[in-house]
Short mmCIF file of C-alpha atoms in Angstrom, two decimals:
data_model
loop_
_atom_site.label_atom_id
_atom_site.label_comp_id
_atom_site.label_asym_id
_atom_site.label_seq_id
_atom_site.Cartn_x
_atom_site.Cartn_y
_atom_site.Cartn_z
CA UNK A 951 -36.35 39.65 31.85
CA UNK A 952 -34.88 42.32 30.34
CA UNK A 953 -31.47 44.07 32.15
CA UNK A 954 -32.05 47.09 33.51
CA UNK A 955 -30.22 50.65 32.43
CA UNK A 956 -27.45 50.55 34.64
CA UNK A 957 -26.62 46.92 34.35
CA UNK A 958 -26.99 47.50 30.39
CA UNK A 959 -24.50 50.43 30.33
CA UNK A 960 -22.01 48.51 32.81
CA UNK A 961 -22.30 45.80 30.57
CA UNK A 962 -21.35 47.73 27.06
CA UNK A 963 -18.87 49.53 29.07
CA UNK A 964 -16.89 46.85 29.87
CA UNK A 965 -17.67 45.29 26.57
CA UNK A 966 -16.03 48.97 24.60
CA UNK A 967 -13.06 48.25 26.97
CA UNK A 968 -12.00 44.90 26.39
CA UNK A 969 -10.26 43.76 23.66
CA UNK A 970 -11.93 42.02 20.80
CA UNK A 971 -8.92 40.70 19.19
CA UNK A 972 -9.34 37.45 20.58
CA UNK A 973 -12.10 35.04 19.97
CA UNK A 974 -12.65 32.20 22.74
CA UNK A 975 -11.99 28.89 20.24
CA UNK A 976 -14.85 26.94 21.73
CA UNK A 977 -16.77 30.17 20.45
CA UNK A 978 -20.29 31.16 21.29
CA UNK A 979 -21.61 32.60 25.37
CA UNK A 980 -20.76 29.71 28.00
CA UNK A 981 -24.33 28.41 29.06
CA UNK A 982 -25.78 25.38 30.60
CA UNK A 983 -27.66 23.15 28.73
CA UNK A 984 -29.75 20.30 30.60
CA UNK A 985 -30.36 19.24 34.03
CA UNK A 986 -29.88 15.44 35.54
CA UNK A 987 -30.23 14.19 39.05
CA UNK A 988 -29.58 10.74 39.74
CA UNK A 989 -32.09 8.46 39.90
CA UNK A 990 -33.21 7.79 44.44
CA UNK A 991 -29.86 10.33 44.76
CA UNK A 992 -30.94 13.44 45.11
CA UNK A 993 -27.74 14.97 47.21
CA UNK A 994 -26.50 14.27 42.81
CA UNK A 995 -27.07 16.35 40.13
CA UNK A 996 -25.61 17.11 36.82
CA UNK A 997 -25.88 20.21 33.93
CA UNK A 998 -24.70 20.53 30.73
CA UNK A 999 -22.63 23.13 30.05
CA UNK A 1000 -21.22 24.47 26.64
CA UNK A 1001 -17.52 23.65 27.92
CA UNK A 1002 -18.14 20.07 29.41
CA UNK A 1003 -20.47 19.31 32.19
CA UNK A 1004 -20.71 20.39 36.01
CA UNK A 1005 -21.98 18.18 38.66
CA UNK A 1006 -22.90 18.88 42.33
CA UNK A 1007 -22.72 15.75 44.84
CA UNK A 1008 -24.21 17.72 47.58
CA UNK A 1009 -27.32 18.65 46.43
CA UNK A 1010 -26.91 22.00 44.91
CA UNK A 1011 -24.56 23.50 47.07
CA UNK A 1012 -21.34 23.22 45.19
CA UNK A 1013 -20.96 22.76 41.71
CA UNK A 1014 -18.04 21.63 40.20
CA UNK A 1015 -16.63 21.46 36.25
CA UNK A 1016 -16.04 18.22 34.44
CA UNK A 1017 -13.63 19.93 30.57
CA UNK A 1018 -14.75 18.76 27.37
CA UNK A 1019 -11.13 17.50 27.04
CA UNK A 1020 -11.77 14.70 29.80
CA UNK A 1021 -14.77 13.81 28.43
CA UNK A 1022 -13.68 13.12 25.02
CA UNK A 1023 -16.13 14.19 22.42
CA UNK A 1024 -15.01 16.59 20.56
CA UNK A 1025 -17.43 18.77 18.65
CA UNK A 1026 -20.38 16.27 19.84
CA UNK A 1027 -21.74 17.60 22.63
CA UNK A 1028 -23.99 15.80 24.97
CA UNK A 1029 -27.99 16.62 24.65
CA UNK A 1030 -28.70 14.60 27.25
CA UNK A 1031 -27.62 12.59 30.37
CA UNK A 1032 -28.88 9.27 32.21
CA UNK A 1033 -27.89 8.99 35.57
CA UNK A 1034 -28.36 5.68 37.11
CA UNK A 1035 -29.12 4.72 40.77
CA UNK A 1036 -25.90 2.53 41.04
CA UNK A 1037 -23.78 5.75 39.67
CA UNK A 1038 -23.38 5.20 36.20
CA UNK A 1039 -23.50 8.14 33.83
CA UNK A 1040 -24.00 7.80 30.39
CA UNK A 1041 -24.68 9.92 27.55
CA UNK A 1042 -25.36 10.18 24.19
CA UNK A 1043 -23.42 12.67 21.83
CA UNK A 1044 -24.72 12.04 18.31
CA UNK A 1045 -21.11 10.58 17.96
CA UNK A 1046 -20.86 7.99 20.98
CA UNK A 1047 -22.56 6.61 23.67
CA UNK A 1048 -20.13 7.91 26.64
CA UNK A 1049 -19.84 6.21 30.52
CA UNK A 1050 -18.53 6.97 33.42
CA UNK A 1051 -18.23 4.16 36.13
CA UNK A 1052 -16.58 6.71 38.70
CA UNK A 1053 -18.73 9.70 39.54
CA UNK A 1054 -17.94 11.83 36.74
CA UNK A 1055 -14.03 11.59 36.56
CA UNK A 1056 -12.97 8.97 33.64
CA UNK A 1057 -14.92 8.39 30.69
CA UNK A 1058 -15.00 6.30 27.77
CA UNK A 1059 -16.96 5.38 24.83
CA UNK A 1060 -19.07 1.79 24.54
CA UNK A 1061 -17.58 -0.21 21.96
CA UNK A 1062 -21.12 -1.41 21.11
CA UNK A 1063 -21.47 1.52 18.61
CA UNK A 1064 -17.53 2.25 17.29
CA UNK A 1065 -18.87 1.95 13.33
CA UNK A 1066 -22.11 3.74 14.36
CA UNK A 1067 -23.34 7.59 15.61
CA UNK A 1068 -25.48 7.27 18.83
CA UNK A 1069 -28.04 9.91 18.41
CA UNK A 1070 -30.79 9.26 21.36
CA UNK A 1071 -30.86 7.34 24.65
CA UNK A 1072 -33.92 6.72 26.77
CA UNK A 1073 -33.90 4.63 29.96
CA UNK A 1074 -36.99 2.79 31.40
CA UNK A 1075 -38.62 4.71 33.78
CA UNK A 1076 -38.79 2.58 36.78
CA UNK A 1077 -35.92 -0.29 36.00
CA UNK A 1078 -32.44 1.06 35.54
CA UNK A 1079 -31.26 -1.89 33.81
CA UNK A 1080 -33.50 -1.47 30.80
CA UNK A 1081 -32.14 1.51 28.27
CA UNK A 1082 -32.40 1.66 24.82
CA UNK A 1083 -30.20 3.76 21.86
CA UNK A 1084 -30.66 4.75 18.50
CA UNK A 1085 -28.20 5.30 16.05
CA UNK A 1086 -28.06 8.32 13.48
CA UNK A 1087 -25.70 7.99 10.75
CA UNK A 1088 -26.45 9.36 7.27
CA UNK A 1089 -26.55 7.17 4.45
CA UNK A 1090 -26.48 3.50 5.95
CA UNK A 1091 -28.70 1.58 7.82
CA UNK A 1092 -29.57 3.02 11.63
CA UNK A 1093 -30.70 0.56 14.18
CA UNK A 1094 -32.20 0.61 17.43
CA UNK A 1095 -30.48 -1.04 20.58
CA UNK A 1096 -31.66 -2.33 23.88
CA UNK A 1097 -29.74 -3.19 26.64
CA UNK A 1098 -30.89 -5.65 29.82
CA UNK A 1099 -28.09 -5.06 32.01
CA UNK A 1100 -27.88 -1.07 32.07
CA UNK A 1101 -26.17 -0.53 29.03
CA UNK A 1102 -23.41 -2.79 29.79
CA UNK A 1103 -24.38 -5.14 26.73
CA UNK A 1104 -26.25 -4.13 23.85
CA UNK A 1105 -28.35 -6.34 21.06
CA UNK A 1106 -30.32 -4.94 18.07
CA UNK A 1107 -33.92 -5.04 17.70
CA UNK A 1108 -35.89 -5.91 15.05
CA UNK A 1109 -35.87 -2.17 14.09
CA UNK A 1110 -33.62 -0.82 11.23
CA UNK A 1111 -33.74 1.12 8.08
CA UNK A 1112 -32.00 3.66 5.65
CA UNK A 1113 -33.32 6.37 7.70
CA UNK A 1114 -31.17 8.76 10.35
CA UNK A 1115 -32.80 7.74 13.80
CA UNK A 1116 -33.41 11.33 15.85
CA UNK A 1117 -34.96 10.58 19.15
CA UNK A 1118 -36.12 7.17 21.08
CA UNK A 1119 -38.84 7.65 24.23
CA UNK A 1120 -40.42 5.19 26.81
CA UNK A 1121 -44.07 6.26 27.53
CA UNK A 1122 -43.77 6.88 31.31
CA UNK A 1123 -47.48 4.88 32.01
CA UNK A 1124 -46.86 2.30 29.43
CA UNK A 1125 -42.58 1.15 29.59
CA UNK A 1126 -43.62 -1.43 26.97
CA UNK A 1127 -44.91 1.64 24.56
CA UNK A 1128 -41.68 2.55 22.70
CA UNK A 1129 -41.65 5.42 20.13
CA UNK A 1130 -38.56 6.20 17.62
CA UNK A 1131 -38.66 9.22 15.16
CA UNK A 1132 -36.52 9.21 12.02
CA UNK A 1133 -36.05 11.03 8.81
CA UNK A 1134 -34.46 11.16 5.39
CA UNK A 1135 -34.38 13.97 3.42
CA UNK A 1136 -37.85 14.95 3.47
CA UNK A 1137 -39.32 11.91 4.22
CA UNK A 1138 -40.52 11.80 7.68
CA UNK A 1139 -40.41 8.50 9.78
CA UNK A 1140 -42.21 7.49 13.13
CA UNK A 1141 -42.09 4.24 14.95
CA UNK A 1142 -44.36 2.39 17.70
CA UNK A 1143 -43.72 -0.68 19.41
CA UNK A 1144 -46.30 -1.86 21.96
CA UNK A 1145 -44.04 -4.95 23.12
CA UNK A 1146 -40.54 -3.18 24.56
CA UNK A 1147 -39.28 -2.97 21.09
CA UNK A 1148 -39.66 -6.83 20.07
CA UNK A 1149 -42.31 -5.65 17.03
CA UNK A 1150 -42.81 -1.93 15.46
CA UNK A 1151 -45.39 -0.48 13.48
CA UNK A 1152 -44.57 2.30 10.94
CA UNK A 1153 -46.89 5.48 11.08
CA UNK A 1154 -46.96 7.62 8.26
CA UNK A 1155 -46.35 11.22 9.14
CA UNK A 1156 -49.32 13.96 7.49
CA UNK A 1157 -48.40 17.07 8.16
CA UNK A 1158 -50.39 20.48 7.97
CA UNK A 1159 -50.29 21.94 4.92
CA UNK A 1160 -48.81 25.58 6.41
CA UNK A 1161 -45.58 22.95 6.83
CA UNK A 1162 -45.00 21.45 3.36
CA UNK A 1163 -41.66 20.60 2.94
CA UNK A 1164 -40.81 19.71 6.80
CA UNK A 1165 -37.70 18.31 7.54
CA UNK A 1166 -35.65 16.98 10.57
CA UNK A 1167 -38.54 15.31 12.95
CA UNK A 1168 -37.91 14.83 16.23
CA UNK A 1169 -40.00 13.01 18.89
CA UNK A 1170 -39.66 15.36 22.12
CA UNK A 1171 -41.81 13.48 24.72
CA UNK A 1172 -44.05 10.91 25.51
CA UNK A 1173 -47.35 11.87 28.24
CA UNK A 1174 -46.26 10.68 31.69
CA UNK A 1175 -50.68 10.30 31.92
CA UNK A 1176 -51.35 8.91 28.28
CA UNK A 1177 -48.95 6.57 26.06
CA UNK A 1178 -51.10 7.80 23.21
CA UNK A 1179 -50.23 11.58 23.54
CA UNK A 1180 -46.71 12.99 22.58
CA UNK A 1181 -45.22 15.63 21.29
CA UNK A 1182 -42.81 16.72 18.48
CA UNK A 1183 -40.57 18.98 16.73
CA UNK A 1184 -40.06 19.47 12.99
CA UNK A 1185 -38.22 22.37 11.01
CA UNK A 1186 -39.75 24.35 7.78
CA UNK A 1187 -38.71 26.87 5.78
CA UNK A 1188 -40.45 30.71 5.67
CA UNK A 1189 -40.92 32.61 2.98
CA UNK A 1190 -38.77 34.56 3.80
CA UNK A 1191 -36.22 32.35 3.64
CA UNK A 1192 -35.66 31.51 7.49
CA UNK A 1193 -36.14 28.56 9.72
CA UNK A 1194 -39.41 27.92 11.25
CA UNK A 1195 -39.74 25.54 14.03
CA UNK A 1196 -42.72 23.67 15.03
CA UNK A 1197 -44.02 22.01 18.08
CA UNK A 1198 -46.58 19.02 17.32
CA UNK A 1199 -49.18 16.75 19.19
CA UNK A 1200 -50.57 13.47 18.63
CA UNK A 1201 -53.38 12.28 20.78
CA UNK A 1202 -54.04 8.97 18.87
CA UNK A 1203 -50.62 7.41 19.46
CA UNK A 1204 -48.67 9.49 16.38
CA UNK A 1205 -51.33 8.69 13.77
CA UNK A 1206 -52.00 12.11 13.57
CA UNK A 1207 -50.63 15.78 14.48
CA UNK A 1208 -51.48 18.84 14.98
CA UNK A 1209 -49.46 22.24 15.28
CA UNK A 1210 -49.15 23.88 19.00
CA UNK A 1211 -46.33 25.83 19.02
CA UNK A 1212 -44.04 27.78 15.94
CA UNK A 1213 -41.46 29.45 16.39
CA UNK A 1214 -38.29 31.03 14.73
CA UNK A 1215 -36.30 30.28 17.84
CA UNK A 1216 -34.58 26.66 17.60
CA UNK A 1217 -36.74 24.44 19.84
CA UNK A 1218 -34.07 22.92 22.69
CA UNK A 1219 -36.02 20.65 24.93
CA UNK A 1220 -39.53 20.16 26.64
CA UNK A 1221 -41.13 18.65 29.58
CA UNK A 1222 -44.64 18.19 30.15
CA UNK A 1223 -46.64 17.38 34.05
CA UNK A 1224 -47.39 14.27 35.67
CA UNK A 1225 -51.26 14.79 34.66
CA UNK A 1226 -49.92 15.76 31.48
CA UNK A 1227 -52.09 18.55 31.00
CA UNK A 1228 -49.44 21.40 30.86
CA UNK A 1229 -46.41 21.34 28.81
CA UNK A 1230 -43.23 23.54 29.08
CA UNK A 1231 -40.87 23.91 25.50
CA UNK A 1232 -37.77 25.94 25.96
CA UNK A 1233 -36.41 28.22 22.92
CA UNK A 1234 -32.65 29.46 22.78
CA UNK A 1235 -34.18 32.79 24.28
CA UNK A 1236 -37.32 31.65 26.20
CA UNK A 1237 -39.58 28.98 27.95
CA UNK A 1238 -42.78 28.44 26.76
CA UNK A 1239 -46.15 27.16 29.13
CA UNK A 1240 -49.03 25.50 27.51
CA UNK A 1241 -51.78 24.64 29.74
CA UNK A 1242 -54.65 22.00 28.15
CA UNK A 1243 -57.01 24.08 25.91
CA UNK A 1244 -54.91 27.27 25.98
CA UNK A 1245 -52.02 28.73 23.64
CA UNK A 1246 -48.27 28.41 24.55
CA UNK A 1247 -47.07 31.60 26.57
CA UNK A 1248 -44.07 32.88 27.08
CA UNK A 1249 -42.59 33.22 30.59
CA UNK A 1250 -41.46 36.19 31.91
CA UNK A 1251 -38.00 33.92 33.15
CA UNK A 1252 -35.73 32.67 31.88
CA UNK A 1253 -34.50 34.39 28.88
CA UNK A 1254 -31.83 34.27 26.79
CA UNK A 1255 -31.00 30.42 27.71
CA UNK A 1256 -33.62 28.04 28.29
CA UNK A 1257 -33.81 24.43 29.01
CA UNK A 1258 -36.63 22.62 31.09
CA UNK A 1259 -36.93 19.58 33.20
CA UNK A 1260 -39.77 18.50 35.80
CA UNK A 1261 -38.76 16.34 38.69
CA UNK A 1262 -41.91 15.83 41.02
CA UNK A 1263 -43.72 19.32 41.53
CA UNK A 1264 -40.70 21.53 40.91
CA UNK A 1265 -39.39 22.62 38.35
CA UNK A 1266 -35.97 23.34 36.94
CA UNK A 1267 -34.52 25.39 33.66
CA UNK A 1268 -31.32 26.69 32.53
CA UNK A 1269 -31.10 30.47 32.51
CA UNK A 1270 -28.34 32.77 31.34
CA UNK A 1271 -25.68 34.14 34.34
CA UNK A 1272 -25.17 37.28 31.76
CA UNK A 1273 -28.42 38.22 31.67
CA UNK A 1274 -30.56 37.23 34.96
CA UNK A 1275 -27.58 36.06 37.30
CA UNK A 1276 -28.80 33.06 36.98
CA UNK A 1277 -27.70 29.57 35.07
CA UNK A 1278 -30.20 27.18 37.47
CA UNK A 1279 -33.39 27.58 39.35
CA UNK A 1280 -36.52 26.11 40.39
CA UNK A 1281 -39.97 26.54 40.23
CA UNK A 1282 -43.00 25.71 42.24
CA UNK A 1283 -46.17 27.23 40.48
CA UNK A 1284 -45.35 25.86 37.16
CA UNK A 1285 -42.68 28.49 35.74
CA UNK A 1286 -44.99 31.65 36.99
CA UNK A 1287 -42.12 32.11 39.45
CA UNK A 1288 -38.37 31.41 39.90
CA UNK A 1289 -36.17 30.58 42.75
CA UNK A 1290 -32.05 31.08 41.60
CA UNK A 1291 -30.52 28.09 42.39
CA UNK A 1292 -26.98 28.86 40.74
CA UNK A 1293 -24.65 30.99 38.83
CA UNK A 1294 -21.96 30.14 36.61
CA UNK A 1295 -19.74 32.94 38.90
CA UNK A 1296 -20.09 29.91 41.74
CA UNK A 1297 -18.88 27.35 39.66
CA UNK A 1298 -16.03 26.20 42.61
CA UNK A 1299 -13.10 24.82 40.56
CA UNK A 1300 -12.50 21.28 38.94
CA UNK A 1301 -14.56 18.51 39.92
CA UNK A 1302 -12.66 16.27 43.15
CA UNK A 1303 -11.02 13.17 41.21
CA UNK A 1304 -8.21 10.99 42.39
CA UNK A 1305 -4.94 11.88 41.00
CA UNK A 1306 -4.34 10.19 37.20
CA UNK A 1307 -8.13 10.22 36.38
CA UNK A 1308 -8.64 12.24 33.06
CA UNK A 1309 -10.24 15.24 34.82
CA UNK A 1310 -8.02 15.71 37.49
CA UNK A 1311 -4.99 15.97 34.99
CA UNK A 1312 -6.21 17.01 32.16
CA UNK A 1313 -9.31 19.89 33.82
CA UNK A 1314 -7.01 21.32 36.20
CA UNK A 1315 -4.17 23.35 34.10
CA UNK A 1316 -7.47 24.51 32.39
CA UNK A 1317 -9.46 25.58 34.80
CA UNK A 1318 -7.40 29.21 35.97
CA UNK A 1319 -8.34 30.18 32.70
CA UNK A 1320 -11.96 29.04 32.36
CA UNK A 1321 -12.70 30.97 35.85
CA UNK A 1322 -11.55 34.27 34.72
CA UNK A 1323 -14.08 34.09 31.86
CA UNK A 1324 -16.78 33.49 34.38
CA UNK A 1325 -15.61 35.44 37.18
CA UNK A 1326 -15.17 32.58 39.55
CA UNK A 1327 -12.74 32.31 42.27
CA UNK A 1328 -9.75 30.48 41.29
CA UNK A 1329 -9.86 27.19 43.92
CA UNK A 1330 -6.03 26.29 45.36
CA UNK A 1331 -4.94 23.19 43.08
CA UNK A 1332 -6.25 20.05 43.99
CA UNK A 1333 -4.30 17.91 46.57
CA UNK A 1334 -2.81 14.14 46.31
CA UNK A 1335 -6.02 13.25 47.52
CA UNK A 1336 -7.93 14.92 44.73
CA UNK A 1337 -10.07 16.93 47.10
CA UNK A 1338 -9.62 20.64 47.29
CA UNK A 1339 -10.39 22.92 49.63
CA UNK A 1340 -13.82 24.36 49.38
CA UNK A 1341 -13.98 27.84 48.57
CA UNK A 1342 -17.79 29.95 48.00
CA UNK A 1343 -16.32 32.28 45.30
CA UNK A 1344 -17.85 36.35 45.62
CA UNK A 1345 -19.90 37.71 43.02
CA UNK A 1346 -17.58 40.00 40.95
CA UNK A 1347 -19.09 43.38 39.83
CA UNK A 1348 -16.11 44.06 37.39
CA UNK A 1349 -15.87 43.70 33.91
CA UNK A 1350 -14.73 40.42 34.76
CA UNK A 1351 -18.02 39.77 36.14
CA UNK A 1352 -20.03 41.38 33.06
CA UNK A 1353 -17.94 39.60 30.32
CA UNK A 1354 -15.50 36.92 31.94
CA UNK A 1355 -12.62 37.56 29.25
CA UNK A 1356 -12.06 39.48 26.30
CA UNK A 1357 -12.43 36.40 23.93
CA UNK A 1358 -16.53 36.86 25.34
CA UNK A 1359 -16.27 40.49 24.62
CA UNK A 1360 -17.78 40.73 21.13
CA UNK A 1361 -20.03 37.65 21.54
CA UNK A 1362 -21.49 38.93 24.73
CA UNK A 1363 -22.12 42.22 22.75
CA UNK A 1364 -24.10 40.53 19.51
CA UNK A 1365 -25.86 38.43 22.06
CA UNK A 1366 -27.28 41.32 24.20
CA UNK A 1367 -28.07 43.34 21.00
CA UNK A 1368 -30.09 40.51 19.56
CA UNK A 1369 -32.10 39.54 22.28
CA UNK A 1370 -32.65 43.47 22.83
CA UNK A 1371 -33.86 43.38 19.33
CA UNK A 1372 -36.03 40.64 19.41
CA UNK A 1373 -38.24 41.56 22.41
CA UNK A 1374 -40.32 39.13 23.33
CA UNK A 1375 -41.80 36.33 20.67
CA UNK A 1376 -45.22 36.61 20.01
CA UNK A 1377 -47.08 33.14 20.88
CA UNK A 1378 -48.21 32.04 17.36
#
């Protein structure tokens, strides 16, 4: 959705009067990233966020910021979250595998994987207890990890090789149907285990010939209908010298694949229906529908942030506050049609922790300065209890509102030129 004239020239106005002297260090425009809910909890939910992670335990109605700085990882974000029905959060970071016990307010890395870089975790669908990690480190020898008592021990399968593991998935009809992608250089690595992971068979990758010299597969998701249908990603070079990025299928369980989707946009996430006839692929810039026996379409929302996840019927992506007000919202016919859920204005102060947990002492100082970037109300400081007082912040209409600080000034302006510039991508 594009902005409309007088939000545009409000928006460069404010921009011309800030100062750009001053770059934000975390750089780039503060978006979310992913959506979690806990699994038979659905008053708890969780988004990434490109400064740490924000979590509602009230269904929606209050969200509330978990800093980077508690969380401990550095310049490995999180791509994804698990959030199991007794509480437990973990994540994966490329780096670590992270948990917190607590809700959300300490966190700390498993000592499973100290030597080793955690690149992909993927819980069983029904039994919280089962999970399973993959290691990514260049130049040694990856493995892939299951765990019996919900991640709390972990022991190797027979799985390893001198190959950087990407992505692990549990077919959702089939739990004992495992698949692991992989690569190395340009050599191109997929897995399948019919037996929870106790035997694998390696399947040669053939790709089209428009994609000769593909690098950097990725397995994006399994069919919640079929165990023999998924999807994935893999990068290319153009001729003229850019990235292109490529969504594709297998309907024989990865034996073979065809192309769906390209696209010079870096592929984020995807989710596909419980029939698994229509699949959704978010871009940086846009969400993409593919029904069975039809092209991929863009949507008309979101744009300029995109990420996807079905839960049920409904479904939920990231959007961009600084473009459609919105940084959460739901659909009910499939993407044709948004309901705003959230905005990253509301975002209502630090997450409630006791006092001497990591994010109560170390988000707090942090988070006067974090709100004036997003034009968010600045919550009274937290009392001994940890809980403070509840405040629903207004929607600013100020330059605050347009461009939070001026460290966002200049990358608010390349960002809104760019996406002007590109229009909307052509389904290919």
């Amino acid at each position: 959705m594009k902005l409309h004239a007088m939000a545009s020239w409000r928006l460069l106005t404010c921009l011309g009067l800030l100062s750009a002297a001053s770059v934000h260090a975390h750089g780039g425009l503060m978006e979310t990233q992913s959506y979690t809910s806990r699994r038979g909890h659905p008053e708890d939910r969780l988004m990434g966020f490109t400064r740490g992670t924000l979590i509602s335990r009230d269904g929606g109605a209050a969200w509330r910021w978990v800093c980077e700085e508690a969380m401990g990882y550095g310049r490995w974000p999180p791509e994804r979250y698990v959030w199991l029905s007794g509480g437990d959060i973990l994540t994966a970071t490329g780096k670590a595998l992270l948990r917190s016990r607590d809700g959300g307010c300490t966190w700390a890395a498993s000592t499973a994987f100290q030597d080793a870089w955690v690149s992909s975790l993927a819980e069983h669908p029904t039994d919280d207890s089962l999970l399973y990690v993959a290691t990514g480190r260049p130049a040694v020898t990856n493995l892939l990890y299951r765990s019996r008592d919900g991640g709390e021990t972990w022991s190797p399968t027979s799985l390893s090789r001198d190959a950087v593991f990407s992505a692990v998935r549990v077919a959702p009809s089939d739990p004992k149907r495992l698949y692991l992608s992989g690569w190395k250089g340009y050599a191109m690595y997929l897995f399948r285990s019919g037996d929870a992971g106790e035997t694998w068979e390696d399947l040669p990758q053939s790709f089209p010939t428009e994609l000769e010299g593909a690098y950097d597969l990725k397995l994006l998701a399994v069919s919640p209908a079929n165990p023999d249908v998924l999807w994935m990603r893999v990068s290319s070079r153009t001729p003229a010298g850019g990235i292109l990025y490529t969504v594709l299928r297998s309907d024989d369980g990865g034996r073979t694949l065809t192309s769906v989707l390209a696209q010079e946009d870096p592929l984020v996430d995807m989710d596909v229906s419980a029939d698994g006839r229509t699949t959704w692929v978010a871009t940086y810039t846009h969400l993409y529908r593919g029904r069975e026996g039809e092209s991929f379409l863009p949507l008309s929302q979101p744009t300029g942030n995109a990420c996807v996840t079905r839960e049920g019927d409904a479904l939920f992506a990231c959007g961009s506050t600084w473009v459609h007000e919105w940084a959460l919202a739901r659909s009910t016919d499939e993407g044709t049609s948004w309901e705003p859920l959230f905005s990253l204005r509301g975002v209502q102060g630090v997450h409630q922790c006791p006092a001497g947990t990591p994010v109560r002492e170390l988000c707090t100082p942090l988070w006067p300065q974090l709100a004036q970037e997003l034009g968010a109300t600045v919550s009274p400081a937290p009392t001994d209890a940890g809980v403070p007082d509840d405040e629903v912040p207004p929607k600013p209409d100020g330059c605050g509102a347009a461009a939070g600080s001026a460290g966002m000034a200049p990358l608010l302006l390349v960002a809104l030129l760019r996406r002007r510039a590109r229009g909307t991508p052509r389904p290919r």
